[in-house]
Structure formats: C-alpha cells, structure tokens
Coordinates of C-alpha atoms and ligand atoms in Angstrom, one line a residue:
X1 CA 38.7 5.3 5.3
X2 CA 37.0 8.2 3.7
X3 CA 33.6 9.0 4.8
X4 CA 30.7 7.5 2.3
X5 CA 29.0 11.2 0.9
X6 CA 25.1 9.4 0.9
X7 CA 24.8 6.1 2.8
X8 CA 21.6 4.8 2.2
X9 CA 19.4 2.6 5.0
X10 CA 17.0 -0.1 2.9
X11 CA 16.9 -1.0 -0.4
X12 CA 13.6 -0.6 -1.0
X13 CA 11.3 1.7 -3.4
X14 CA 12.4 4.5 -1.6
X15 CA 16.2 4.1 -0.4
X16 CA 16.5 3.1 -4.2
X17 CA 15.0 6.3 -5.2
X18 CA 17.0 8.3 -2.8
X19 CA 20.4 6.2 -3.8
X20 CA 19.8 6.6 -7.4
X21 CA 18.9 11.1 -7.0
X22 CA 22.0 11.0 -5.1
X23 CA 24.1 8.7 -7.3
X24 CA 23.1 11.2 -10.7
X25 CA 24.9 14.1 -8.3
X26 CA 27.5 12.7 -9.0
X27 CA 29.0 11.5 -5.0
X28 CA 29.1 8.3 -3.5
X29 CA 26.2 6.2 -2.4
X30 CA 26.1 2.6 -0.4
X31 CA 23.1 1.1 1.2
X32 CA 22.7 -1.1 3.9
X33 CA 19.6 -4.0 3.5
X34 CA 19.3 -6.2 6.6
X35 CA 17.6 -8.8 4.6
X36 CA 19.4 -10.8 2.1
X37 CA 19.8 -11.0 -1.5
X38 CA 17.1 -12.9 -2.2
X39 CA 15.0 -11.5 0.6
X40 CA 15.5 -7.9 0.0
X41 CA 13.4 -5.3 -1.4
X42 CA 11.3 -4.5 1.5
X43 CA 7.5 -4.3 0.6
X44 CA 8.1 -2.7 -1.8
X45 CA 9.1 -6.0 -3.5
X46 CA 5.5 -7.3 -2.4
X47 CA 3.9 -4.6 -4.1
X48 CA 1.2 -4.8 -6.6
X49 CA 2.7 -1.9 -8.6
X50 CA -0.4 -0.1 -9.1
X51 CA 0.7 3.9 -8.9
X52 CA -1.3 6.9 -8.4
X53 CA 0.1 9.8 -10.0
X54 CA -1.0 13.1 -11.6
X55 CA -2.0 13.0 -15.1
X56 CA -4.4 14.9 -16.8
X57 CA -4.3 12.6 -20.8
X58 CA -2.9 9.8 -22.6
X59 CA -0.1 12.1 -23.6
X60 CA 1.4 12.4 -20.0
X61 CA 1.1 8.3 -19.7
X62 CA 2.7 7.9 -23.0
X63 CA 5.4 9.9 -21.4
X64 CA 5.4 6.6 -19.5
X65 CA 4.9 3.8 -21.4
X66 CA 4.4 2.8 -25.4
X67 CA 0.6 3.0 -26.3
X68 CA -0.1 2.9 -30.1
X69 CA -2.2 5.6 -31.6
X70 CA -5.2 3.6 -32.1
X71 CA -4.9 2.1 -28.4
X72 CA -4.7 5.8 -27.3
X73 CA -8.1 7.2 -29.0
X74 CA -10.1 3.4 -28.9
X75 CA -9.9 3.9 -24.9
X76 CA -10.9 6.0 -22.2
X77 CA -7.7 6.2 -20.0
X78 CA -9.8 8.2 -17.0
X79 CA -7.5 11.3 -15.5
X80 CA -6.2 11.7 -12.3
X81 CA -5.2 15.7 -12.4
X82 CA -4.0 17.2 -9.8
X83 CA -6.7 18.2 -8.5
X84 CA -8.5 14.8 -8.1
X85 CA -5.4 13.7 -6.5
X86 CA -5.4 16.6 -4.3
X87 CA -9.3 16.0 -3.5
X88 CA -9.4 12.0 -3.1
X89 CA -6.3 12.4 -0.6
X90 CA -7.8 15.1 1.1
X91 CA -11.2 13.1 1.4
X92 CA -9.7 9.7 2.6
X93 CA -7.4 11.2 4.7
X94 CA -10.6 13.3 6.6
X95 CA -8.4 16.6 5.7
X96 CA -5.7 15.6 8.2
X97 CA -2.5 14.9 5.1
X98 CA 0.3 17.4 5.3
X99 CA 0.0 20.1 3.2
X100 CA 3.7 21.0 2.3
X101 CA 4.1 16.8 1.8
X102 CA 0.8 16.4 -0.2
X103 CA 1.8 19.3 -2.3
X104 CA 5.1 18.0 -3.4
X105 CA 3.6 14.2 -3.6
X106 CA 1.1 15.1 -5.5
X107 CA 2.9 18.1 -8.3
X108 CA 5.9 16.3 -8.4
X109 CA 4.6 12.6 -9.1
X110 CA 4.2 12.7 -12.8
X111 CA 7.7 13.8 -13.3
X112 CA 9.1 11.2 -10.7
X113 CA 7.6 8.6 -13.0
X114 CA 8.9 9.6 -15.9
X115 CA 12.4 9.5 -13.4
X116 CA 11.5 6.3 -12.8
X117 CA 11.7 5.2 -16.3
X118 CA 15.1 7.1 -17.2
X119 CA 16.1 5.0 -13.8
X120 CA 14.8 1.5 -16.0
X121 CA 11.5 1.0 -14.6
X122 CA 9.3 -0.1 -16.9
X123 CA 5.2 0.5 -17.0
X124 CA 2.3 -1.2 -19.1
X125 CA -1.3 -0.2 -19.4
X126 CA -2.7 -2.1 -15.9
X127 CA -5.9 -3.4 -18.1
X128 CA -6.0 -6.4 -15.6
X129 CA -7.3 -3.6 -13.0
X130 CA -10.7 -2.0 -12.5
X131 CA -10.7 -1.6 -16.5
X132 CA -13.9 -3.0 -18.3
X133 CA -15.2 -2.7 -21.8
X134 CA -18.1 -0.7 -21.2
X135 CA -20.5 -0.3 -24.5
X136 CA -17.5 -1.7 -26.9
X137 CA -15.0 0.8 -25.3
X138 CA -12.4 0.1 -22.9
X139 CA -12.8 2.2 -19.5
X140 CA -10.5 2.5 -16.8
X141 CA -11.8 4.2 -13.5
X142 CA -9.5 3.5 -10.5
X143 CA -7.2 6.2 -11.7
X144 CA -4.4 4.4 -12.3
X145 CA -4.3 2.7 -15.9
X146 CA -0.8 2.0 -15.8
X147 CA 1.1 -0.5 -13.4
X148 CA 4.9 -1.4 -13.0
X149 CA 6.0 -4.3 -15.5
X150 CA 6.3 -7.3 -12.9
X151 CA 4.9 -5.2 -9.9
X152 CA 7.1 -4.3 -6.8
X153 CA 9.6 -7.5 -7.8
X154 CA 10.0 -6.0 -10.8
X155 CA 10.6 -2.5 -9.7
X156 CA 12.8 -3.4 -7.1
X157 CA 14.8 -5.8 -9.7
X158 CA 15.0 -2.8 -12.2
X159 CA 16.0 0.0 -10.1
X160 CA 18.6 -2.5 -8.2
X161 CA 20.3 -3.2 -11.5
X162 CA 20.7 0.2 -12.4
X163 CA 22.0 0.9 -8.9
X164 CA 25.0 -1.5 -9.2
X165 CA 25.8 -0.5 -13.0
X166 CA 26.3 3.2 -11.7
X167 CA 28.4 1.9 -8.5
X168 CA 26.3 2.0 -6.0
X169 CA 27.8 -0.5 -3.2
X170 CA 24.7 -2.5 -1.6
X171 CA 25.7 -4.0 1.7
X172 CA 22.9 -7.1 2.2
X173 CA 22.7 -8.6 5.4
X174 CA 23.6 -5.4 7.5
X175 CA 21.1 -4.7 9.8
X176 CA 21.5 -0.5 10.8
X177 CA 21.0 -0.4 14.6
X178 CA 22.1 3.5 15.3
X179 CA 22.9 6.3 14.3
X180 CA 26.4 7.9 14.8
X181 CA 25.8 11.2 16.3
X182 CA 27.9 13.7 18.3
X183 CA 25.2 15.8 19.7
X184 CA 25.0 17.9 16.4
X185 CA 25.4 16.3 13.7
X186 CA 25.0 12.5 12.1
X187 CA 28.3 11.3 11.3
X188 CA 27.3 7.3 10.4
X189 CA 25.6 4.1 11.1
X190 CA 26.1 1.3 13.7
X191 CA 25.3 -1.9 11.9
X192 CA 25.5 -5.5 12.5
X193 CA 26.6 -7.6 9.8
X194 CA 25.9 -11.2 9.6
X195 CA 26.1 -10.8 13.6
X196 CA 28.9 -8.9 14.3
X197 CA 29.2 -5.3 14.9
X198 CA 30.3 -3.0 11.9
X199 CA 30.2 1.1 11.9
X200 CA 29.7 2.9 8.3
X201 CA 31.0 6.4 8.4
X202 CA 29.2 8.8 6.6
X203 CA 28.7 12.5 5.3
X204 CA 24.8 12.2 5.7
X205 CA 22.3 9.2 6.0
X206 CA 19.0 8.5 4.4
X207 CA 16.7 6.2 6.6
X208 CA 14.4 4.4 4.4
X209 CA 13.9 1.4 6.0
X210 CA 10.3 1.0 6.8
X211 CA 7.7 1.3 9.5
X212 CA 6.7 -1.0 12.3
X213 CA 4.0 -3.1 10.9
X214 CA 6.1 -6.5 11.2
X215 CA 6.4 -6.0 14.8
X216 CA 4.3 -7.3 17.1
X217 CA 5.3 -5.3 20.2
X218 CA 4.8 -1.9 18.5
X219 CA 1.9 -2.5 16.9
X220 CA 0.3 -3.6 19.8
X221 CA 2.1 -0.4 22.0
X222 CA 1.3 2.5 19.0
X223 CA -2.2 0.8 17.1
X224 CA -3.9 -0.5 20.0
X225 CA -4.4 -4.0 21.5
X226 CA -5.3 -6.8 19.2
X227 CA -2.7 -5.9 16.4
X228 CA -0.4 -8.1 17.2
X229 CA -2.6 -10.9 16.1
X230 CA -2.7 -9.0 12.3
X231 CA -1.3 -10.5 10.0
X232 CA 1.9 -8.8 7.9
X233 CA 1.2 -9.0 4.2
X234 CA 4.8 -8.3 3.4
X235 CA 8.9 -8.1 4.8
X236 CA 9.5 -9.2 8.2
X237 CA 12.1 -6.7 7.9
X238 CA 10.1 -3.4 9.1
X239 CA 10.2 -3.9 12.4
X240 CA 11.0 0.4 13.3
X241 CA 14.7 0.2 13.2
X242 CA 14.7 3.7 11.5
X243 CA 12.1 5.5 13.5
X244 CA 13.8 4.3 17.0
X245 CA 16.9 5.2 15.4
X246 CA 16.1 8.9 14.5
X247 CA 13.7 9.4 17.3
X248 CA 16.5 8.6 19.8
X249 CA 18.2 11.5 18.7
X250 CA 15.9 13.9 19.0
X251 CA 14.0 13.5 15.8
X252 CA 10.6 15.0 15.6
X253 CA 7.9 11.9 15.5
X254 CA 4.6 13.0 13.2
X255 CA 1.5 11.7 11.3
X256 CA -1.0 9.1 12.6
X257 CA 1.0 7.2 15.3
X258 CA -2.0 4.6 15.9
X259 CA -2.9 4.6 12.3
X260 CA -1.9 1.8 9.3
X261 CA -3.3 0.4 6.0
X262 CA -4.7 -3.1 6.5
X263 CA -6.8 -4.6 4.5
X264 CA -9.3 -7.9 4.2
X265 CA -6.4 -11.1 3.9
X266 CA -7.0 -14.5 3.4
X267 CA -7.7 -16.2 7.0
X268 CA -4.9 -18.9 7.0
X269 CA -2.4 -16.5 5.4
X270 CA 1.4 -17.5 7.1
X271 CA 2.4 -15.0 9.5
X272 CA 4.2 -13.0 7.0
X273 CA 4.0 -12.2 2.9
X274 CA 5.4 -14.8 0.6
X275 CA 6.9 -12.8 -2.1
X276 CA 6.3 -16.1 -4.4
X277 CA 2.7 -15.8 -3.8
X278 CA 2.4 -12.3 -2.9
X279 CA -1.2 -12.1 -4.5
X280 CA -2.6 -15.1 -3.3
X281 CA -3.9 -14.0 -0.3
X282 CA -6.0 -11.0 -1.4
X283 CA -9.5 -10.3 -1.3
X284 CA -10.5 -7.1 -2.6
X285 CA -13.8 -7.8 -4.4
X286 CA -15.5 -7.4 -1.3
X287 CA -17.2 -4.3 -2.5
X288 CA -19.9 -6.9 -4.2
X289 CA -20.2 -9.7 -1.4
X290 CA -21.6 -8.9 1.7
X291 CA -19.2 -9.3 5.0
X292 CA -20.9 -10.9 7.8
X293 CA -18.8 -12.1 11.2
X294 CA -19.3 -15.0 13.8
X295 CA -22.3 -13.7 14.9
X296 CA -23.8 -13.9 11.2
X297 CA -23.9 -10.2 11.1
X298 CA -22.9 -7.2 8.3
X299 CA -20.7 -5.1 10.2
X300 CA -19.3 -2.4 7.4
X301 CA -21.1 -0.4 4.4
X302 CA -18.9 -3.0 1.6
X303 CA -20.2 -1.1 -1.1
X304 CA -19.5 2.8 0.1
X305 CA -17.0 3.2 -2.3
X306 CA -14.5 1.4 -4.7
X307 CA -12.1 -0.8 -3.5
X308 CA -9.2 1.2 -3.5
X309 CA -10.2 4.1 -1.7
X310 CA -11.9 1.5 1.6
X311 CA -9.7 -1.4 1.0
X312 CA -6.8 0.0 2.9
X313 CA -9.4 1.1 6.3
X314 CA -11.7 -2.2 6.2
X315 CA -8.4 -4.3 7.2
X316 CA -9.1 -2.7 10.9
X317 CA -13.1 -3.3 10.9
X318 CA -12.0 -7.3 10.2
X319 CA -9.8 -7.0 13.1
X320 CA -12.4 -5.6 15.5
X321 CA -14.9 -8.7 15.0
X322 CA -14.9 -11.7 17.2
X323 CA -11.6 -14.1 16.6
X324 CA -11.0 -11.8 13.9
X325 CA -12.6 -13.0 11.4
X326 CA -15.2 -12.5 9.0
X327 CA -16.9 -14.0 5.9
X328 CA -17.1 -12.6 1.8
X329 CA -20.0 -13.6 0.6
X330 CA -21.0 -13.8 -3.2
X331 CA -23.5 -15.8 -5.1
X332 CA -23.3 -16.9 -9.1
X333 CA -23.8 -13.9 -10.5
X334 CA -20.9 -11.9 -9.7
X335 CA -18.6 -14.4 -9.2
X336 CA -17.2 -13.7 -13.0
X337 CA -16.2 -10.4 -11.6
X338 CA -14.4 -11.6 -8.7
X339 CA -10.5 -11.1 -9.0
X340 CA -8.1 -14.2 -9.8
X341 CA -6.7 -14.7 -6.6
X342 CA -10.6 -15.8 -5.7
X343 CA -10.1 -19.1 -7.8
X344 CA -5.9 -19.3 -7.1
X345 CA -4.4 -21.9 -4.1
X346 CA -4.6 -21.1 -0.4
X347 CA -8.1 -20.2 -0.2
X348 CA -10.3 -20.3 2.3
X349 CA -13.8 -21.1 0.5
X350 CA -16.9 -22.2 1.3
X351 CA -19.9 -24.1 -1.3
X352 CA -23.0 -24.2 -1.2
X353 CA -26.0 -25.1 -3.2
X354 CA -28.6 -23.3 -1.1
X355 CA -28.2 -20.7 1.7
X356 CA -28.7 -23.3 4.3
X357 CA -25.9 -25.4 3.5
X358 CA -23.7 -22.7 3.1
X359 CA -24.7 -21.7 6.9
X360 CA -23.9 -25.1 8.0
X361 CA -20.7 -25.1 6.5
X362 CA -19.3 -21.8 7.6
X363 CA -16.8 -22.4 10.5
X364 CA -17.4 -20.1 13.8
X365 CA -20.6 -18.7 12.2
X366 CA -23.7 -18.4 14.0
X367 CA -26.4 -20.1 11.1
X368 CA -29.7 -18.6 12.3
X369 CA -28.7 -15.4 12.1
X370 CA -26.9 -15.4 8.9
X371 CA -29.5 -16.9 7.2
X372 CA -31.4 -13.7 9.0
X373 CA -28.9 -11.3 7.9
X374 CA -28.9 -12.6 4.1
X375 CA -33.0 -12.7 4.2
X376 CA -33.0 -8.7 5.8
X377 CA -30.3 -7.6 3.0
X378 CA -32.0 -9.4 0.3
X379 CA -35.2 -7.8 0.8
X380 CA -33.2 -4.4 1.2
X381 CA -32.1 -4.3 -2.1
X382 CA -33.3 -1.4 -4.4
X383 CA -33.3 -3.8 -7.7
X384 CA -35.6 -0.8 -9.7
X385 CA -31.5 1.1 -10.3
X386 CA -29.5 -1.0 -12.3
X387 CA -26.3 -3.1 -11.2
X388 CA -23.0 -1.4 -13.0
X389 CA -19.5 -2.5 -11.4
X390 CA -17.8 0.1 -13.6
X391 CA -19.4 3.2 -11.5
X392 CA -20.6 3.7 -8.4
X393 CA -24.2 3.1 -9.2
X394 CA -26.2 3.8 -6.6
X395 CA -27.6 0.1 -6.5
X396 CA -28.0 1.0 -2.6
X397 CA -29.6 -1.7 0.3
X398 CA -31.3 0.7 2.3
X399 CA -33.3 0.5 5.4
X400 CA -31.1 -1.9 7.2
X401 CA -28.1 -1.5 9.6
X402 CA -25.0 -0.9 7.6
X403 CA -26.8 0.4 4.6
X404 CA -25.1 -1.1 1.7
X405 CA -24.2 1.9 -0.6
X406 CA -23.1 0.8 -4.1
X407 CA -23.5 -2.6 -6.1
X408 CA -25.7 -4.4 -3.7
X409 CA -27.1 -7.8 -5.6
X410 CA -30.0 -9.9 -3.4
X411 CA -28.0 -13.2 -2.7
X412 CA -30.5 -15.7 -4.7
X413 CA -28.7 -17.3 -7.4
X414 CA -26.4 -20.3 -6.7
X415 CA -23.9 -21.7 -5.6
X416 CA -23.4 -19.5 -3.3
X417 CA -19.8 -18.9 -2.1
X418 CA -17.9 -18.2 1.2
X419 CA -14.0 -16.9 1.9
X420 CA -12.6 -16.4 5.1
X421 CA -10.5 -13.0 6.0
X422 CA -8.7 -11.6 8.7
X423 CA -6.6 -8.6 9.2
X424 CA -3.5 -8.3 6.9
X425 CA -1.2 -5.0 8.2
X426 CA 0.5 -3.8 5.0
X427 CA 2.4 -0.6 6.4
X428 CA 2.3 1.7 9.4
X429 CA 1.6 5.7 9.0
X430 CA 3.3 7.2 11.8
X431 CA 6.5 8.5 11.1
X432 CA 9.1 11.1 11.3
X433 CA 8.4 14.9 10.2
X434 CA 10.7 15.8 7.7
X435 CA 11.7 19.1 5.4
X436 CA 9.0 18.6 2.2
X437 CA 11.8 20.4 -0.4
X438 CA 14.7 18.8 1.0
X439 CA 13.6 15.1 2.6
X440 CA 16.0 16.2 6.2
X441 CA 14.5 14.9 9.4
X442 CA 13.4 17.9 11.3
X443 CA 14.0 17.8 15.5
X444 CA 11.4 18.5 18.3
X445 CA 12.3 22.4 17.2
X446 CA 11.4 21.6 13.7
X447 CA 15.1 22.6 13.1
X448 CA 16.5 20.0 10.3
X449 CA 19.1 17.7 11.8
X450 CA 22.3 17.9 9.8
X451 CA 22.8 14.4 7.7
X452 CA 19.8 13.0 8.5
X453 CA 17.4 12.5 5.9
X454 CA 14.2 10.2 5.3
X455 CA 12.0 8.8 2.9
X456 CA 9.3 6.6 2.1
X457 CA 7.5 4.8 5.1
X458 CA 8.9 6.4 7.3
X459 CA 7.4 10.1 6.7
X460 CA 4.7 10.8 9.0
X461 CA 1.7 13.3 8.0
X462 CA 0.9 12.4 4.9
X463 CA -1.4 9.2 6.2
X464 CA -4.5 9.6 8.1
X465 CA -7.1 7.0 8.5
X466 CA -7.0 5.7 5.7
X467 CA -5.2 5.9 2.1
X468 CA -5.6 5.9 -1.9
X469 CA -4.5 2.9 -3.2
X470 CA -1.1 3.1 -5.0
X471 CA 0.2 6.0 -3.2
X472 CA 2.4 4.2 -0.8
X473 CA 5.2 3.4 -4.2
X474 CA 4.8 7.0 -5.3
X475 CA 5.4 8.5 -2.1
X476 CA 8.6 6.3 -2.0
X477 CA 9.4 7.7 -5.6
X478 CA 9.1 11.7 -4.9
X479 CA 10.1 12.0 -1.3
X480 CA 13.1 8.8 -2.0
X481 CA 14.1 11.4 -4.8
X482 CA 14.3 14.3 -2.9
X483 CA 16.0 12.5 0.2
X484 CA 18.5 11.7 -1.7
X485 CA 19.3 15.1 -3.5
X486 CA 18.6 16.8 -0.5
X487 CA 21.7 14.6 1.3
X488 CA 23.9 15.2 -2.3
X489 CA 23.5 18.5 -2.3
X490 CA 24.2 18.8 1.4
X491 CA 27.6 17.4 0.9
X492 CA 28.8 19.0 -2.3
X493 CA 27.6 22.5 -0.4
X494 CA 29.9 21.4 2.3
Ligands
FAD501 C1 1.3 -7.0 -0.4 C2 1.5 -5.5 -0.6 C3 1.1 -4.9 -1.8 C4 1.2 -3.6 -2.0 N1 0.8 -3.0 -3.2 C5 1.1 -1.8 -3.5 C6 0.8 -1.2 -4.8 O1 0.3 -1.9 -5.7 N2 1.0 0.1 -5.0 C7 1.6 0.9 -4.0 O2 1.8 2.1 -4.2 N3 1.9 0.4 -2.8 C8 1.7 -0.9 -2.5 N4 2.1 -1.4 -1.3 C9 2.7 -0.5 -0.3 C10 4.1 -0.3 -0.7 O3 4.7 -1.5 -1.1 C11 4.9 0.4 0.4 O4 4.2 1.6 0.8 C12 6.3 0.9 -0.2 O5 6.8 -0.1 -1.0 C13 7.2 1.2 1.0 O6 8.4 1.5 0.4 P1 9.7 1.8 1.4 O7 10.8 1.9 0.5 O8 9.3 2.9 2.3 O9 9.7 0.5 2.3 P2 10.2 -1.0 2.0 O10 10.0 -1.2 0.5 O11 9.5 -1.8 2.9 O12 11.7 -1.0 2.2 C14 12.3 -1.0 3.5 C15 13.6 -1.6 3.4 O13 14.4 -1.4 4.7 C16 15.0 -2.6 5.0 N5 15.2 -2.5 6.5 C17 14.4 -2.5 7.5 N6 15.0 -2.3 8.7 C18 16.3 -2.2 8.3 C19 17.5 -2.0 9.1 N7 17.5 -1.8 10.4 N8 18.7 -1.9 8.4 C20 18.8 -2.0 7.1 N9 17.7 -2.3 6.3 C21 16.5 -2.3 6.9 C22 14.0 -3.7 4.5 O14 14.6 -4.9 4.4 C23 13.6 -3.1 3.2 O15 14.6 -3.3 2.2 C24 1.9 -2.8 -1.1 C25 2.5 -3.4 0.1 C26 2.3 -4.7 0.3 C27 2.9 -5.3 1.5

C-alpha cells in the first residue's frame, strides 16, 4: 500500500488545522483520533471558543464575521494590535514565550482566522463576554469581541465536515502509540485500533494530539506533587502519547515542563469534562468575590487583574490550600454580574442571610476567622473610588494581606453567597521545540527531524506561568496550519 503523504495524529483544533493546510496542497491526508466519534475532538471540542487574535478595527473582524454598518459605528469593538498581543503575552508569560513562536502566533493570527472561515468556521460578535453597555454604548474590553458559532463543538463539527468533503480519511478509535523510525527518518505510526495492533505508513507525521494534563502520573512526575488530585476540565484523551512518542526519538523537549493552565472549577466537578455541560463547572467571576480557604483566610490578590489574564494561574493557588479547596464569596450586589453558570445545575452554593450563617454553613471552613477575614477586608475597602466592572478601577482593599487590587466591594448587603472550587487542569505547557516557519520537531541538536512535525499543545515555549485567555485555539490554528504545509511541502519537495 502506498505511503499516506501527511498522516495526521488527533483530530482536534490543531491536527484539523494541520490536515486541512495540507489537504489545500493538494496530497493525501488521514488522521488518527483514539477517541470515538462521538468522543472526539480533543479539548478543543470543550472549548469556550473565545480567540485572541491581532486586529487593530471593526474592518479586520468583519473580515471575520457579518456586522451591519450601524452595529459597527454604535459599538466600541476594543483592539487587540499586534502590539498589545505582543505586550499582554509578554507580560503574563514573565518574558519567558518564544520569540520566533510568539512572533508567528501573534502576525499570523488574523490571517489564520480568516483561514478558518474559508475552512467553514463560523464567528459571531461574543457580546455574552466581558461586553457591557457602558453610558448607552456597547463596550468590549477582554480583547476578543468575537467567539466561534457553538464554541469548540462547533469548531471542531465545522472543520470535521469540511475535512471529510475534501477526502480526508479520519481513523476514530486508533490510538497512535509510536512512531516508525529508522534512526533517520519517520516513516509511520504504530497504532492500536479498537485493541489490536495496526501500523500506518507514512511520508511525514503531524503529532497533534495533546499534552499530559489527563494523566495523573505525569502530572504528578512533571507539575509537582498534589496534581494528580486536579481535576481535568476536558478529554481524557491527553494523556502524552505524542510527547513520549517524539521524545523517544530524540525529539528536543521545551517550554515550561512543570507549568499548565488551571483554573478555579466547581468542587464536585466528575473527574473529567462533560462535553454536554462543558460550562457548568466554571467559576470565573472570582475577580469580584473574595476567595477565602479552610482556614477562613484570603490567599490571592482576586482582583489584580481581569479574569482572563489570572484565571488560567489561580487554578494552581486553589490547589495549594488545604484539601484543595476554597470558597467564592459574593454578596447581593454583584451577584447580577456573576456569569450564568453561577445560577446553572451542579453547583456547589452556599445561603445565607447574615454573615454568621453563612460561616456556619460553609463545609471545612473555620467560622471565627472567616467572619475575621470578611470584617478586616470590609474595613479595607477604599469606597471614596468608584466600583466599575468594565475597567480596572482601582477600587483597591489596601492595608491588608493579599491587598485586593481591582473591584473590591465591602461584603454588607445580603444574602450573601458561597461556591466551592478546586483545581481544574485544562492543558499542560511543556512541549516539544519545533521549527516556527515550518512546524518540524527539531532534535536535541535543534536539527529538524525529517517527517515529524507538531502542533498545537504539544509546542513547548510559547507558555510560561501563566496564559491570555483564548490563545490556546489560535495557537492550534497558526502553528496546526503551518504543520501541516510544512509536512505538504516536504513531500511534494521530495
Ligand atoms: C473546558 C475548556 C475550555 C477552553 N476554552 C478555550 C477557549 O475558549 N479558547 C481557547 O483558545 N482555548 C480554550 N481552551 C483550550 C483549548 O481548548 C486547547 O488549548 C486547544 O483546543 C488544544 O488543541 P489541540 O488540538 O492541541 O488539542 P486537543 O483539542 O485536545 O486535541 C488532541 C487530540 O488528540 C487526540 N489524541 C490524544 N492522544 C492520542 C493518540 N495517542 N492517538 C490518537 N489521537 C490522540 C485526542 O483525542 C484529541 O482529539 C479550553 C480548554 C478546555 C478544556
């Protein structure tokens, strides 16, 4: 049997990126997804769909999406040039991303959406998502005012439909367990299919298939004792196949080994995501609660920054505290602001009509000293600068031990409202180091290994500490994209 030119490992956001780039080349493309049909998808099925790419007006997201004329001058769509992509990456990352990988994340991500599109993806203006009318105008300011029709599901639907109408053969249920490699080159894929051994010949190979966060054993080996009690906000699936894989021949590992994006999860969440109810378990309006743990105290600064750009660190902070737990707190008068999934199913909440009883109530929680912590905050509150969600305002607790930075409201107005988080991983930021123009996994040398190629996930160095929110789908996009041209045009160059 003839040699596949591109096979594809995943069928996620970024293998179906890389099979499409290679597909429009005009050679042959199969993938191999280890999860089933109605499993598949990866996390990137899980996802949201917010995505954070460079635009500097409303003309470059109508090169996205439909936005009347009216709707385009009656709103303030925010920016995101390339430059404030450049500088929030640089600044969450503490300086440490790639500069090569940021470079082509960043410059290339407007045009990978408008790929995206061509590819049948579909976007709409993400109004449900820090967006407020603000003085009769509509406002956006998390940078990213438009969001994937029907979030990751919806992506992943889209781009898998387009994948089969241009012949792309997508093996489900084949789990890729090595590479096929004769000391120089990658000639193919070991597999098991529905438990029995299968081998995939090959011209080159694009690993996309994830990072480690949905096993136990590595995150406990790579992040640090205590991870393996996280838990996995999305596919089971990721559990390193790809990075063992490359790294036992020789790949080059990179990036942030003991570093991942986790974030503040509902505390009964099941061990893994539930793609039905993907959103039921978040809790991202922390930024106006105070966090307090078992011990009734504040342990993080909730309101140093918007959601999106702490969200993705606090995850780890949750983990640290006893049991690994802690408690959102909010009284009446922000809970109109809090986000749906506050009021959905599945939610670990708390009532009560005075402090006190909310104390007594609060499972693991030590009363005194909550009540103590509540009374210390409250009277730390600098009330003279007004409250504004829509900007960082400066409305700062100060004096106490974490300071309070941003949207800090005295807790006196009830009832008065409790949810329960732990740690929910959501993706792992060590990877391998690849080529930036041509997505080919580079060795110990940094010599490229011929017909290997990665994307998505699994790129280390772009990750560090920490992470803007929505960059993990557009990283799939740009570096699935040039993964996959980089393998086409490896084999038609042949
Ligand atoms: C709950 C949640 C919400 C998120 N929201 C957003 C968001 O709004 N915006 C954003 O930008 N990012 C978001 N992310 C992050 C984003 O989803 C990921 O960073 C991105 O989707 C990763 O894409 P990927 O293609 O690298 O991996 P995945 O989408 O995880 O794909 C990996 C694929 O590999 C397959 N696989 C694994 N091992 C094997 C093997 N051995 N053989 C064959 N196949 C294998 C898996 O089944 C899967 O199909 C979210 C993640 C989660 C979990």
């Amino acid at each position: 049997m003839q040699p596949i030119d591109v096979l594809v490992v995943g069928k996620g956001n970024a293998a179906l990126c890389a099979a499409l780039s290679a597909r429009d080349q005009g050679v042959s493309v199969a993938m191999l997804e280890s999860a089933t049909v109605e499993e598949s998808g990866g996390n990137s099925r899980f996802a949201g769909g917010v995505m954070r790419f460079a635009y500097s007006s409303v003309e470059d997201l109508r090169r996205l999406t439909d936005i009347p004329d009216e709707e385009a001058r009656n709103t303030d769509w925010d920016s995101n040039t390339i430059e404030e992509f450049y500088d929030d990456l640089y600044r969450v990352t503490s300086f440490r991303t790639d500069p090569d990988l940021s470079e082509a994340l960043i410059t290339k991500s407007l045009d990978g959406m408008a790929w995206l599109r061509a590819q049948g993806a579909s976007f709409v203006p993400n109004y449900g998502n820090q967006s407020a009318v603000v003085n009769g105008r509509r406002k956006f300011f998390g940078r990213f005012p438009i969001i994937v029709n029907g979030g990751g599901a919806g992506l992943v639907e889209d781009l898998t439909q387009t994948a089969v109408k241009k012949g792309i053969e997508i093996h489900y249920e084949t789990r890729a367990v090595s590479l096929i490699y004769d000391g120089e080159r990658v000639l193919g894929v070991r597999a098991r299919r529905q438990g029995k051994p299968v081998e995939f010949r090959a011209r080159t190979v694009v690993l996309a298939c994830g990072g480690f966060e949905a096993n136990p054993e590595w995150r406990t080996r790579y992040l640090g004792p205590g991870w393996e009690l996280a838990k996995v906000r999305g596919t089971r699936h990721n559990v390193g196949d790809g990075l063992r894989m490359a790294l036992d021949i020789g790949a080059c590992p990179y990036g942030n080994w003991s570093g991942r994006h986790a974030v503040s999860w509902e505390r009964h969440a099941p061990e893994f995501g539930v793609v039905e109810r993907s959103h039921d378990p978040y809790r991202h309006s922390y930024p106006l609660s105070i966090m307090i743990n078992a011990e009734g105290k504040r342990f993080v600064d909730e309101g140093s920054d918007f959601y999106n750009y702490t969200y993705a660190k606090y995850g780890a902070e949750v983990l640290k505290q006893t049991g690994q737990y802690a408690y959102q707190v909010f009284d009446a008068k922000v809970k109109p602001l809090l986000k749906s999934e506050y009021s959905g199913r599945n939610v670990t909440r708390f009532t009560g009509n005075t402090l006190e009883e909310l104390s007594a109530k609060l499972e693991g929680v030590d009363p005194q000293a909550f009540l103590r912590t509540v009374r210390e905050f409250n009277a730390a509150v600098r009330t003279e600068t007004p409250f504004n969600h829509a900007v960082r305002d400066g409305r700062c607790a100060a004096g106490i031990d974490p300071p309070k930075s941003n949207w800090a409201n005295p807790l006196d107005t009830p009832p008065f409202e409790a949810y329960g988080v732990t740690c929910g991983i959501t993706f792992t930021f060590g990877g391998v180091r690849i080529h930036h123009e041509t997505g080919q996994v580079l060795d110990l040398g940094y010599a490229p290994i011929p017909g290997l190629y990665a994307a998505g996930e699994m790129v280390g160095g772009i990750f560090y500490f920490n992470y803007p929110a929505g960059t993990g789908l557009v990283s799939g996009l740009v570096f699935g994209r040039i993964a996959g041209s980089g393998a086409a045009a490896a084999v038609k160059g042949a």
